[in-house]
């Protein structure tokens, strides 16, 4: 039986009255796993009103940080108790591997724990100003936070936003990607079992153009936090101007992975594979451009292609699979189209390029690990975000050229340098205009560090203390410690 999904508004599961339901698909099999409502504008507006009311009631925002922390820890607990189910739902709906989904679910619990921990820390600043003035700089919740997330990390992206937004004392409305609502619905079922007051956290399922747009435009929403494409980010920023709401945008990338001649070859090849093929390349921070210095270019390409050939593509729930499905037919077609563009542009297709149809994969959306070499900076496959298992390997001669190619992009999300010369590595990574970077590694980050991009990769940061700031107002309170008239007009 396919599950009928519902909205969660004011602590109630709300059935949709509209007859048109969206089929939620397992991208590995094309089976329909659930039916989701497509909320009209009025349902979204109602959910925003509920969030506004609960915020203003103080039922959550006036609780002490310790009390809010206790609830966040309850949420972490229920996530952990249900980790297998969350993992399996993510595999079923998104197509990623079990190992990837397991790591997402674990990080989801850790993120709630981290923000619970921050709530037990002092927050703010003080300053002793002249004239016996004591200044307190305090943080307060913004109000209503609208949270719009993509399909590539449906659970984790939701949690990266929900945990700090709730920690700060906001009320929230979450809109998952239309095609991947399963783990968000489960997360709200779990949060419903905790002491989080009703109406503080709301969930509305539906399209970006209606639900997302309504959130971005609403004058009752004080901050909109969005993760997704740069194009939609631009629309959100425009829609946000009506009430000057704060915007926090985590957008696309085309991140460079720079490999110098003196790099440890095995390590560089390994991370360069992990950098693009993890999550089938549907990761905003993917290292989709590999820049290799001319001295090891041929050797690197040979080893890289040989290793990439061995990646086992398959059903996410098959323990042997190392790379799962592409999330949807539409996205699958878009990636295959980019592969055609790469061929037409004259790049050398060194590996892959096809859908995978072998043993039981013929119904799903699977694409081979695909490697293009001999690419140039003007090619579309080098400039545009493909968001799939497609990597472009480019040659450079020296440090100066590596930096120039690396920064020759409108994006600035992530980047890495591989070299055994630590001075050079640090020198170069400091010149890469990106927010998330590595030396001799890729993709390994932690909740304690801020996540976000330069240039058109976004505005603001997720995670860490910076991630909490996104959901807080900052107020100065100036206290006169020796009150007497100021006598300005005497
Ligand atoms: P997307 O089309 O931008 O969608 C992201 C979310 O925005 C979805 O929930 C979507 O709803 C919603 N949306 C669409 N149109 C909207 C509108 N006019 N107003 C408000 N919301 C709207 O992105 P995607 O195709 O799902 O995901 C792929 C892209 O996301 C890639 O470009 C990738 O780089 C980026 N991404 C970035 C990060 C990061 O951390 N920087 C992380 C993940 C993904 P629907 O589901 O109805 O379309
Ligand atoms: Mg979309």
PDB file of C-alpha atoms in Angstrom, residues 219-458:
ATOM      1  CA  UNK A 219       5.542  39.339   5.222  1.00  0.00           C
ATOM      2  CA  UNK A 220       4.988  36.995   8.170  1.00  0.00           C
ATOM      3  CA  UNK A 221       8.279  35.218   7.517  1.00  0.00           C
ATOM      4  CA  UNK A 222      11.348  36.921   8.988  1.00  0.00           C
ATOM      5  CA  UNK A 223      14.104  34.744   7.575  1.00  0.00           C
ATOM      6  CA  UNK A 224      14.145  32.388   4.627  1.00  0.00           C
ATOM      7  CA  UNK A 225      16.836  29.792   4.517  1.00  0.00           C
ATOM      8  CA  UNK A 226      17.196  28.077   1.171  1.00  0.00           C
ATOM      9  CA  UNK A 227      19.454  25.387  -0.224  1.00  0.00           C
ATOM     10  CA  UNK A 228      19.231  24.673  -3.915  1.00  0.00           C
ATOM     11  CA  UNK A 229      20.158  26.055  -7.286  1.00  0.00           C
ATOM     12  CA  UNK A 230      21.574  29.524  -7.876  1.00  0.00           C
ATOM     13  CA  UNK A 231      18.697  30.283 -10.263  1.00  0.00           C
ATOM     14  CA  UNK A 232      16.028  29.643  -7.644  1.00  0.00           C
ATOM     15  CA  UNK A 233      18.172  31.428  -5.044  1.00  0.00           C
ATOM     16  CA  UNK A 234      17.931  34.537  -7.181  1.00  0.00           C
ATOM     17  CA  UNK A 235      14.104  34.244  -7.289  1.00  0.00           C
ATOM     18  CA  UNK A 236      14.010  33.870  -3.520  1.00  0.00           C
ATOM     19  CA  UNK A 237      16.126  36.934  -2.982  1.00  0.00           C
ATOM     20  CA  UNK A 238      13.815  38.932  -5.228  1.00  0.00           C
ATOM     21  CA  UNK A 239      10.698  37.638  -3.477  1.00  0.00           C
ATOM     22  CA  UNK A 240      12.233  38.493  -0.107  1.00  0.00           C
ATOM     23  CA  UNK A 241      12.464  42.207  -0.826  1.00  0.00           C
ATOM     24  CA  UNK A 242       8.804  42.834   0.069  1.00  0.00           C
ATOM     25  CA  UNK A 243       9.433  42.787   3.817  1.00  0.00           C
ATOM     26  CA  UNK A 244      13.248  42.825   3.716  1.00  0.00           C
ATOM     27  CA  UNK A 245      13.404  39.409   5.287  1.00  0.00           C
ATOM     28  CA  UNK A 246      16.812  37.988   5.934  1.00  0.00           C
ATOM     29  CA  UNK A 247      17.959  35.472   3.323  1.00  0.00           C
ATOM     30  CA  UNK A 248      20.381  32.670   3.823  1.00  0.00           C
ATOM     31  CA  UNK A 249      21.296  30.900   0.591  1.00  0.00           C
ATOM     32  CA  UNK A 250      23.341  27.745   0.034  1.00  0.00           C
ATOM     33  CA  UNK A 251      23.608  27.422  -3.721  1.00  0.00           C
ATOM     34  CA  UNK A 252      25.456  25.601  -6.449  1.00  0.00           C
ATOM     35  CA  UNK A 253      29.106  25.001  -7.133  1.00  0.00           C
ATOM     36  CA  UNK A 254      31.674  23.942  -9.696  1.00  0.00           C
ATOM     37  CA  UNK A 255      34.470  23.275  -7.316  1.00  0.00           C
ATOM     38  CA  UNK A 256      38.139  22.877  -8.260  1.00  0.00           C
ATOM     39  CA  UNK A 257      40.326  20.113  -6.956  1.00  0.00           C
ATOM     40  CA  UNK A 258      43.963  21.063  -7.629  1.00  0.00           C
ATOM     41  CA  UNK A 259      46.536  18.281  -7.821  1.00  0.00           C
ATOM     42  CA  UNK A 260      50.207  19.270  -7.952  1.00  0.00           C
ATOM     43  CA  UNK A 261      53.029  17.142  -9.362  1.00  0.00           C
ATOM     44  CA  UNK A 262      54.358  16.568  -5.851  1.00  0.00           C
ATOM     45  CA  UNK A 263      51.065  15.228  -4.476  1.00  0.00           C
ATOM     46  CA  UNK A 264      50.837  11.778  -2.959  1.00  0.00           C
ATOM     47  CA  UNK A 265      49.292  10.215  -6.039  1.00  0.00           C
ATOM     48  CA  UNK A 266      47.315   7.469  -4.344  1.00  0.00           C
ATOM     49  CA  UNK A 267      45.747   9.886  -1.844  1.00  0.00           C
ATOM     50  CA  UNK A 268      44.977  12.444  -4.552  1.00  0.00           C
ATOM     51  CA  UNK A 269      43.324   9.880  -6.834  1.00  0.00           C
ATOM     52  CA  UNK A 270      41.323   8.472  -3.943  1.00  0.00           C
ATOM     53  CA  UNK A 271      39.937  11.799  -2.752  1.00  0.00           C
ATOM     54  CA  UNK A 272      39.366  13.036  -6.281  1.00  0.00           C
ATOM     55  CA  UNK A 273      37.105  10.007  -6.802  1.00  0.00           C
ATOM     56  CA  UNK A 274      35.352  10.513  -3.478  1.00  0.00           C
ATOM     57  CA  UNK A 275      35.025  14.224  -4.285  1.00  0.00           C
ATOM     58  CA  UNK A 276      32.829  13.688  -7.318  1.00  0.00           C
ATOM     59  CA  UNK A 277      31.298  10.214  -7.158  1.00  0.00           C
ATOM     60  CA  UNK A 278      30.021  10.320  -3.587  1.00  0.00           C
ATOM     61  CA  UNK A 279      26.263  10.826  -3.802  1.00  0.00           C
ATOM     62  CA  UNK A 280      26.532  10.186  -7.563  1.00  0.00           C
ATOM     63  CA  UNK A 281      27.908  13.716  -7.837  1.00  0.00           C
ATOM     64  CA  UNK A 282      24.615  15.199  -6.632  1.00  0.00           C
ATOM     65  CA  UNK A 283      26.412  17.135  -3.949  1.00  0.00           C
ATOM     66  CA  UNK A 284      26.732  20.906  -4.025  1.00  0.00           C
ATOM     67  CA  UNK A 285      30.353  20.808  -2.853  1.00  0.00           C
ATOM     68  CA  UNK A 286      31.416  18.100  -5.345  1.00  0.00           C
ATOM     69  CA  UNK A 287      34.908  18.448  -6.776  1.00  0.00           C
ATOM     70  CA  UNK A 288      33.612  18.454 -10.328  1.00  0.00           C
ATOM     71  CA  UNK A 289      36.700  20.077 -11.838  1.00  0.00           C
ATOM     72  CA  UNK A 290      39.995  18.292 -11.304  1.00  0.00           C
ATOM     73  CA  UNK A 291      43.026  20.386 -12.220  1.00  0.00           C
ATOM     74  CA  UNK A 292      46.178  18.318 -12.613  1.00  0.00           C
ATOM     75  CA  UNK A 293      49.703  19.627 -13.077  1.00  0.00           C
ATOM     76  CA  UNK A 294      51.274  18.610 -16.376  1.00  0.00           C
ATOM     77  CA  UNK A 295      54.073  16.480 -14.876  1.00  0.00           C
ATOM     78  CA  UNK A 296      51.676  13.856 -13.496  1.00  0.00           C
ATOM     79  CA  UNK A 297      48.680  14.497 -15.748  1.00  0.00           C
ATOM     80  CA  UNK A 298      48.949  11.298 -17.800  1.00  0.00           C
ATOM     81  CA  UNK A 299      49.759   9.111 -14.839  1.00  0.00           C
ATOM     82  CA  UNK A 300      46.945  10.641 -12.791  1.00  0.00           C
ATOM     83  CA  UNK A 301      44.366  10.195 -15.548  1.00  0.00           C
ATOM     84  CA  UNK A 302      45.389   6.586 -16.106  1.00  0.00           C
ATOM     85  CA  UNK A 303      45.089   5.681 -12.423  1.00  0.00           C
ATOM     86  CA  UNK A 304      41.929   7.718 -11.967  1.00  0.00           C
ATOM     87  CA  UNK A 305      40.086   6.127 -14.864  1.00  0.00           C
ATOM     88  CA  UNK A 306      41.156   2.668 -13.794  1.00  0.00           C
ATOM     89  CA  UNK A 307      39.821   3.209 -10.266  1.00  0.00           C
ATOM     90  CA  UNK A 308      36.623   4.932 -11.425  1.00  0.00           C
ATOM     91  CA  UNK A 309      35.920   1.940 -13.666  1.00  0.00           C
ATOM     92  CA  UNK A 310      35.767  -0.230 -10.553  1.00  0.00           C
ATOM     93  CA  UNK A 311      33.050   1.772  -8.785  1.00  0.00           C
ATOM     94  CA  UNK A 312      30.043  -0.507  -8.325  1.00  0.00           C
ATOM     95  CA  UNK A 313      26.846   1.263  -9.355  1.00  0.00           C
ATOM     96  CA  UNK A 314      23.669  -0.237  -7.976  1.00  0.00           C
ATOM     97  CA  UNK A 315      20.598  -0.173  -5.768  1.00  0.00           C
ATOM     98  CA  UNK A 316      21.215   1.830  -2.640  1.00  0.00           C
ATOM     99  CA  UNK A 317      19.889  -0.957  -0.453  1.00  0.00           C
ATOM    100  CA  UNK A 318      22.368  -3.482  -1.871  1.00  0.00           C
ATOM    101  CA  UNK A 319      25.323  -3.424   0.538  1.00  0.00           C
ATOM    102  CA  UNK A 320      27.735  -3.955  -2.366  1.00  0.00           C
ATOM    103  CA  UNK A 321      26.693  -0.759  -4.154  1.00  0.00           C
ATOM    104  CA  UNK A 322      29.151   2.101  -3.953  1.00  0.00           C
ATOM    105  CA  UNK A 323      27.205   4.589  -6.050  1.00  0.00           C
ATOM    106  CA  UNK A 324      23.427   4.803  -6.144  1.00  0.00           C
ATOM    107  CA  UNK A 325      20.763   6.142  -8.473  1.00  0.00           C
ATOM    108  CA  UNK A 326      20.139   9.610  -9.844  1.00  0.00           C
ATOM    109  CA  UNK A 327      17.238  11.159  -7.964  1.00  0.00           C
ATOM    110  CA  UNK A 328      14.685  11.567 -10.760  1.00  0.00           C
ATOM    111  CA  UNK A 329      14.074  10.958 -14.422  1.00  0.00           C
ATOM    112  CA  UNK A 330      14.215  14.677 -15.131  1.00  0.00           C
ATOM    113  CA  UNK A 331      17.591  15.065 -13.477  1.00  0.00           C
ATOM    114  CA  UNK A 332      18.857  11.841 -15.064  1.00  0.00           C
ATOM    115  CA  UNK A 333      17.975  13.218 -18.531  1.00  0.00           C
ATOM    116  CA  UNK A 334      19.674  16.497 -17.715  1.00  0.00           C
ATOM    117  CA  UNK A 335      22.934  14.744 -16.769  1.00  0.00           C
ATOM    118  CA  UNK A 336      22.879  12.556 -19.902  1.00  0.00           C
ATOM    119  CA  UNK A 337      22.294  15.698 -21.928  1.00  0.00           C
ATOM    120  CA  UNK A 338      25.384  17.316 -20.392  1.00  0.00           C
ATOM    121  CA  UNK A 339      27.404  14.242 -21.372  1.00  0.00           C
ATOM    122  CA  UNK A 340      26.276  14.772 -24.976  1.00  0.00           C
ATOM    123  CA  UNK A 341      27.210  18.443 -24.735  1.00  0.00           C
ATOM    124  CA  UNK A 342      30.694  17.470 -23.505  1.00  0.00           C
ATOM    125  CA  UNK A 343      31.188  15.179 -26.490  1.00  0.00           C
ATOM    126  CA  UNK A 344      29.963  17.836 -28.912  1.00  0.00           C
ATOM    127  CA  UNK A 345      32.288  20.397 -27.355  1.00  0.00           C
ATOM    128  CA  UNK A 346      35.210  18.160 -28.164  1.00  0.00           C
ATOM    129  CA  UNK A 347      36.137  16.940 -24.702  1.00  0.00           C
ATOM    130  CA  UNK A 348      37.621  13.454 -24.586  1.00  0.00           C
ATOM    131  CA  UNK A 349      35.269  10.946 -22.979  1.00  0.00           C
ATOM    132  CA  UNK A 350      37.776   8.821 -21.078  1.00  0.00           C
ATOM    133  CA  UNK A 351      35.237   6.762 -19.174  1.00  0.00           C
ATOM    134  CA  UNK A 352      31.518   6.098 -18.902  1.00  0.00           C
ATOM    135  CA  UNK A 353      28.960   8.362 -20.481  1.00  0.00           C
ATOM    136  CA  UNK A 354      26.044   5.948 -20.466  1.00  0.00           C
ATOM    137  CA  UNK A 355      23.140   4.910 -18.343  1.00  0.00           C
ATOM    138  CA  UNK A 356      23.649   1.625 -16.543  1.00  0.00           C
ATOM    139  CA  UNK A 357      21.205  -1.082 -17.556  1.00  0.00           C
ATOM    140  CA  UNK A 358      22.806  -4.279 -16.341  1.00  0.00           C
ATOM    141  CA  UNK A 359      21.210  -6.842 -14.002  1.00  0.00           C
ATOM    142  CA  UNK A 360      18.158  -5.307 -12.434  1.00  0.00           C
ATOM    143  CA  UNK A 361      19.173  -1.688 -12.930  1.00  0.00           C
ATOM    144  CA  UNK A 362      17.332  -1.228 -16.221  1.00  0.00           C
ATOM    145  CA  UNK A 363      14.286   0.385 -14.636  1.00  0.00           C
ATOM    146  CA  UNK A 364      16.195   2.831 -12.492  1.00  0.00           C
ATOM    147  CA  UNK A 365      18.052   6.045 -13.151  1.00  0.00           C
ATOM    148  CA  UNK A 366      21.666   4.926 -13.036  1.00  0.00           C
ATOM    149  CA  UNK A 367      24.595   6.594 -14.781  1.00  0.00           C
ATOM    150  CA  UNK A 368      28.149   5.323 -15.135  1.00  0.00           C
ATOM    151  CA  UNK A 369      30.974   7.215 -13.460  1.00  0.00           C
ATOM    152  CA  UNK A 370      31.909   9.543 -16.291  1.00  0.00           C
ATOM    153  CA  UNK A 371      35.298  11.163 -16.862  1.00  0.00           C
ATOM    154  CA  UNK A 372      36.106  13.827 -19.429  1.00  0.00           C
ATOM    155  CA  UNK A 373      39.723  14.774 -20.123  1.00  0.00           C
ATOM    156  CA  UNK A 374      41.323  17.386 -22.374  1.00  0.00           C
ATOM    157  CA  UNK A 375      38.747  19.931 -21.406  1.00  0.00           C
ATOM    158  CA  UNK A 376      39.141  23.686 -21.647  1.00  0.00           C
ATOM    159  CA  UNK A 377      37.800  26.455 -19.426  1.00  0.00           C
ATOM    160  CA  UNK A 378      35.285  27.681 -21.983  1.00  0.00           C
ATOM    161  CA  UNK A 379      33.397  24.384 -22.248  1.00  0.00           C
ATOM    162  CA  UNK A 380      29.918  24.206 -20.747  1.00  0.00           C
ATOM    163  CA  UNK A 381      30.807  20.968 -18.944  1.00  0.00           C
ATOM    164  CA  UNK A 382      33.532  22.950 -17.160  1.00  0.00           C
ATOM    165  CA  UNK A 383      31.469  26.068 -16.445  1.00  0.00           C
ATOM    166  CA  UNK A 384      28.011  24.731 -15.570  1.00  0.00           C
ATOM    167  CA  UNK A 385      26.947  22.658 -12.633  1.00  0.00           C
ATOM    168  CA  UNK A 386      25.993  19.190 -13.895  1.00  0.00           C
ATOM    169  CA  UNK A 387      25.202  17.807 -10.452  1.00  0.00           C
ATOM    170  CA  UNK A 388      25.878  14.220 -11.472  1.00  0.00           C
ATOM    171  CA  UNK A 389      28.687  11.620 -11.688  1.00  0.00           C
ATOM    172  CA  UNK A 390      30.546  13.568 -14.360  1.00  0.00           C
ATOM    173  CA  UNK A 391      34.013  15.004 -13.816  1.00  0.00           C
ATOM    174  CA  UNK A 392      36.188  17.188 -16.031  1.00  0.00           C
ATOM    175  CA  UNK A 393      39.967  16.842 -15.773  1.00  0.00           C
ATOM    176  CA  UNK A 394      42.019  19.825 -16.882  1.00  0.00           C
ATOM    177  CA  UNK A 395      45.782  20.367 -17.164  1.00  0.00           C
ATOM    178  CA  UNK A 396      47.778  23.255 -15.685  1.00  0.00           C
ATOM    179  CA  UNK A 397      51.460  24.184 -15.731  1.00  0.00           C
ATOM    180  CA  UNK A 398      52.227  26.160 -12.573  1.00  0.00           C
ATOM    181  CA  UNK A 399      50.843  27.546  -9.340  1.00  0.00           C
ATOM    182  CA  UNK A 400      49.749  30.797 -10.914  1.00  0.00           C
ATOM    183  CA  UNK A 401      47.783  29.077 -13.643  1.00  0.00           C
ATOM    184  CA  UNK A 402      46.184  26.654 -11.198  1.00  0.00           C
ATOM    185  CA  UNK A 403      44.812  29.522  -9.125  1.00  0.00           C
ATOM    186  CA  UNK A 404      43.607  31.326 -12.222  1.00  0.00           C
ATOM    187  CA  UNK A 405      41.710  28.298 -13.569  1.00  0.00           C
ATOM    188  CA  UNK A 406      40.367  27.418 -10.128  1.00  0.00           C
ATOM    189  CA  UNK A 407      38.838  30.877  -9.688  1.00  0.00           C
ATOM    190  CA  UNK A 408      37.568  31.152 -13.249  1.00  0.00           C
ATOM    191  CA  UNK A 409      33.974  30.395 -12.252  1.00  0.00           C
ATOM    192  CA  UNK A 410      30.928  32.265 -11.044  1.00  0.00           C
ATOM    193  CA  UNK A 411      30.737  29.845  -8.125  1.00  0.00           C
ATOM    194  CA  UNK A 412      32.798  29.711  -4.944  1.00  0.00           C
ATOM    195  CA  UNK A 413      31.515  26.906  -2.778  1.00  0.00           C
ATOM    196  CA  UNK A 414      34.386  24.462  -2.251  1.00  0.00           C
ATOM    197  CA  UNK A 415      37.887  23.546  -3.367  1.00  0.00           C
ATOM    198  CA  UNK A 416      40.940  21.472  -2.522  1.00  0.00           C
ATOM    199  CA  UNK A 417      44.688  21.317  -3.053  1.00  0.00           C
ATOM    200  CA  UNK A 418      46.857  18.204  -3.062  1.00  0.00           C
ATOM    201  CA  UNK A 419      50.592  18.640  -2.506  1.00  0.00           C
ATOM    202  CA  UNK A 420      53.260  17.367  -0.153  1.00  0.00           C
ATOM    203  CA  UNK A 421      54.655  20.896   0.021  1.00  0.00           C
ATOM    204  CA  UNK A 422      52.597  22.329   2.884  1.00  0.00           C
ATOM    205  CA  UNK A 423      53.728  25.882   2.221  1.00  0.00           C
ATOM    206  CA  UNK A 424      52.604  25.742  -1.363  1.00  0.00           C
ATOM    207  CA  UNK A 425      49.367  23.980  -0.440  1.00  0.00           C
ATOM    208  CA  UNK A 426      48.454  26.642   2.097  1.00  0.00           C
ATOM    209  CA  UNK A 427      49.504  29.461  -0.210  1.00  0.00           C
ATOM    210  CA  UNK A 428      47.265  28.139  -2.967  1.00  0.00           C
ATOM    211  CA  UNK A 429      44.224  27.183  -0.888  1.00  0.00           C
ATOM    212  CA  UNK A 430      44.215  30.676   0.611  1.00  0.00           C
ATOM    213  CA  UNK A 431      43.908  32.077  -2.913  1.00  0.00           C
ATOM    214  CA  UNK A 432      40.995  29.827  -3.882  1.00  0.00           C
ATOM    215  CA  UNK A 433      37.862  31.966  -3.594  1.00  0.00           C
ATOM    216  CA  UNK A 434      35.612  29.439  -1.877  1.00  0.00           C
ATOM    217  CA  UNK A 435      34.092  28.885   1.547  1.00  0.00           C
ATOM    218  CA  UNK A 436      34.725  25.176   2.126  1.00  0.00           C
ATOM    219  CA  UNK A 437      38.253  24.006   1.395  1.00  0.00           C
ATOM    220  CA  UNK A 438      40.708  21.204   2.026  1.00  0.00           C
ATOM    221  CA  UNK A 439      44.390  20.435   1.870  1.00  0.00           C
ATOM    222  CA  UNK A 440      45.075  16.799   0.952  1.00  0.00           C
ATOM    223  CA  UNK A 441      41.453  15.773   1.519  1.00  0.00           C
ATOM    224  CA  UNK A 442      37.962  16.265   0.145  1.00  0.00           C
ATOM    225  CA  UNK A 443      34.407  16.269   1.553  1.00  0.00           C
ATOM    226  CA  UNK A 444      35.451  15.758   5.171  1.00  0.00           C
ATOM    227  CA  UNK A 445      33.901  18.479   7.291  1.00  0.00           C
ATOM    228  CA  UNK A 446      32.383  18.870  10.704  1.00  0.00           C
ATOM    229  CA  UNK A 447      29.359  20.477  12.307  1.00  0.00           C
ATOM    230  CA  UNK A 448      31.639  22.880  14.194  1.00  0.00           C
ATOM    231  CA  UNK A 449      32.792  24.620  11.000  1.00  0.00           C
ATOM    232  CA  UNK A 450      30.708  27.062   8.921  1.00  0.00           C
ATOM    233  CA  UNK A 451      29.363  25.802   5.615  1.00  0.00           C
ATOM    234  CA  UNK A 452      28.678  28.114   2.700  1.00  0.00           C
ATOM    235  CA  UNK A 453      29.951  29.783  -0.412  1.00  0.00           C
ATOM    236  CA  UNK A 454      31.591  32.827  -1.930  1.00  0.00           C
ATOM    237  CA  UNK A 455      30.357  34.542  -5.073  1.00  0.00           C
ATOM    238  CA  UNK A 456      27.204  33.000  -6.599  1.00  0.00           C
ATOM    239  CA  UNK A 457      27.378  29.981  -4.312  1.00  0.00           C
ATOM    240  CA  UNK A 458      25.402  31.838  -1.717  1.00  0.00           C
TER     241      UNK A 458
END
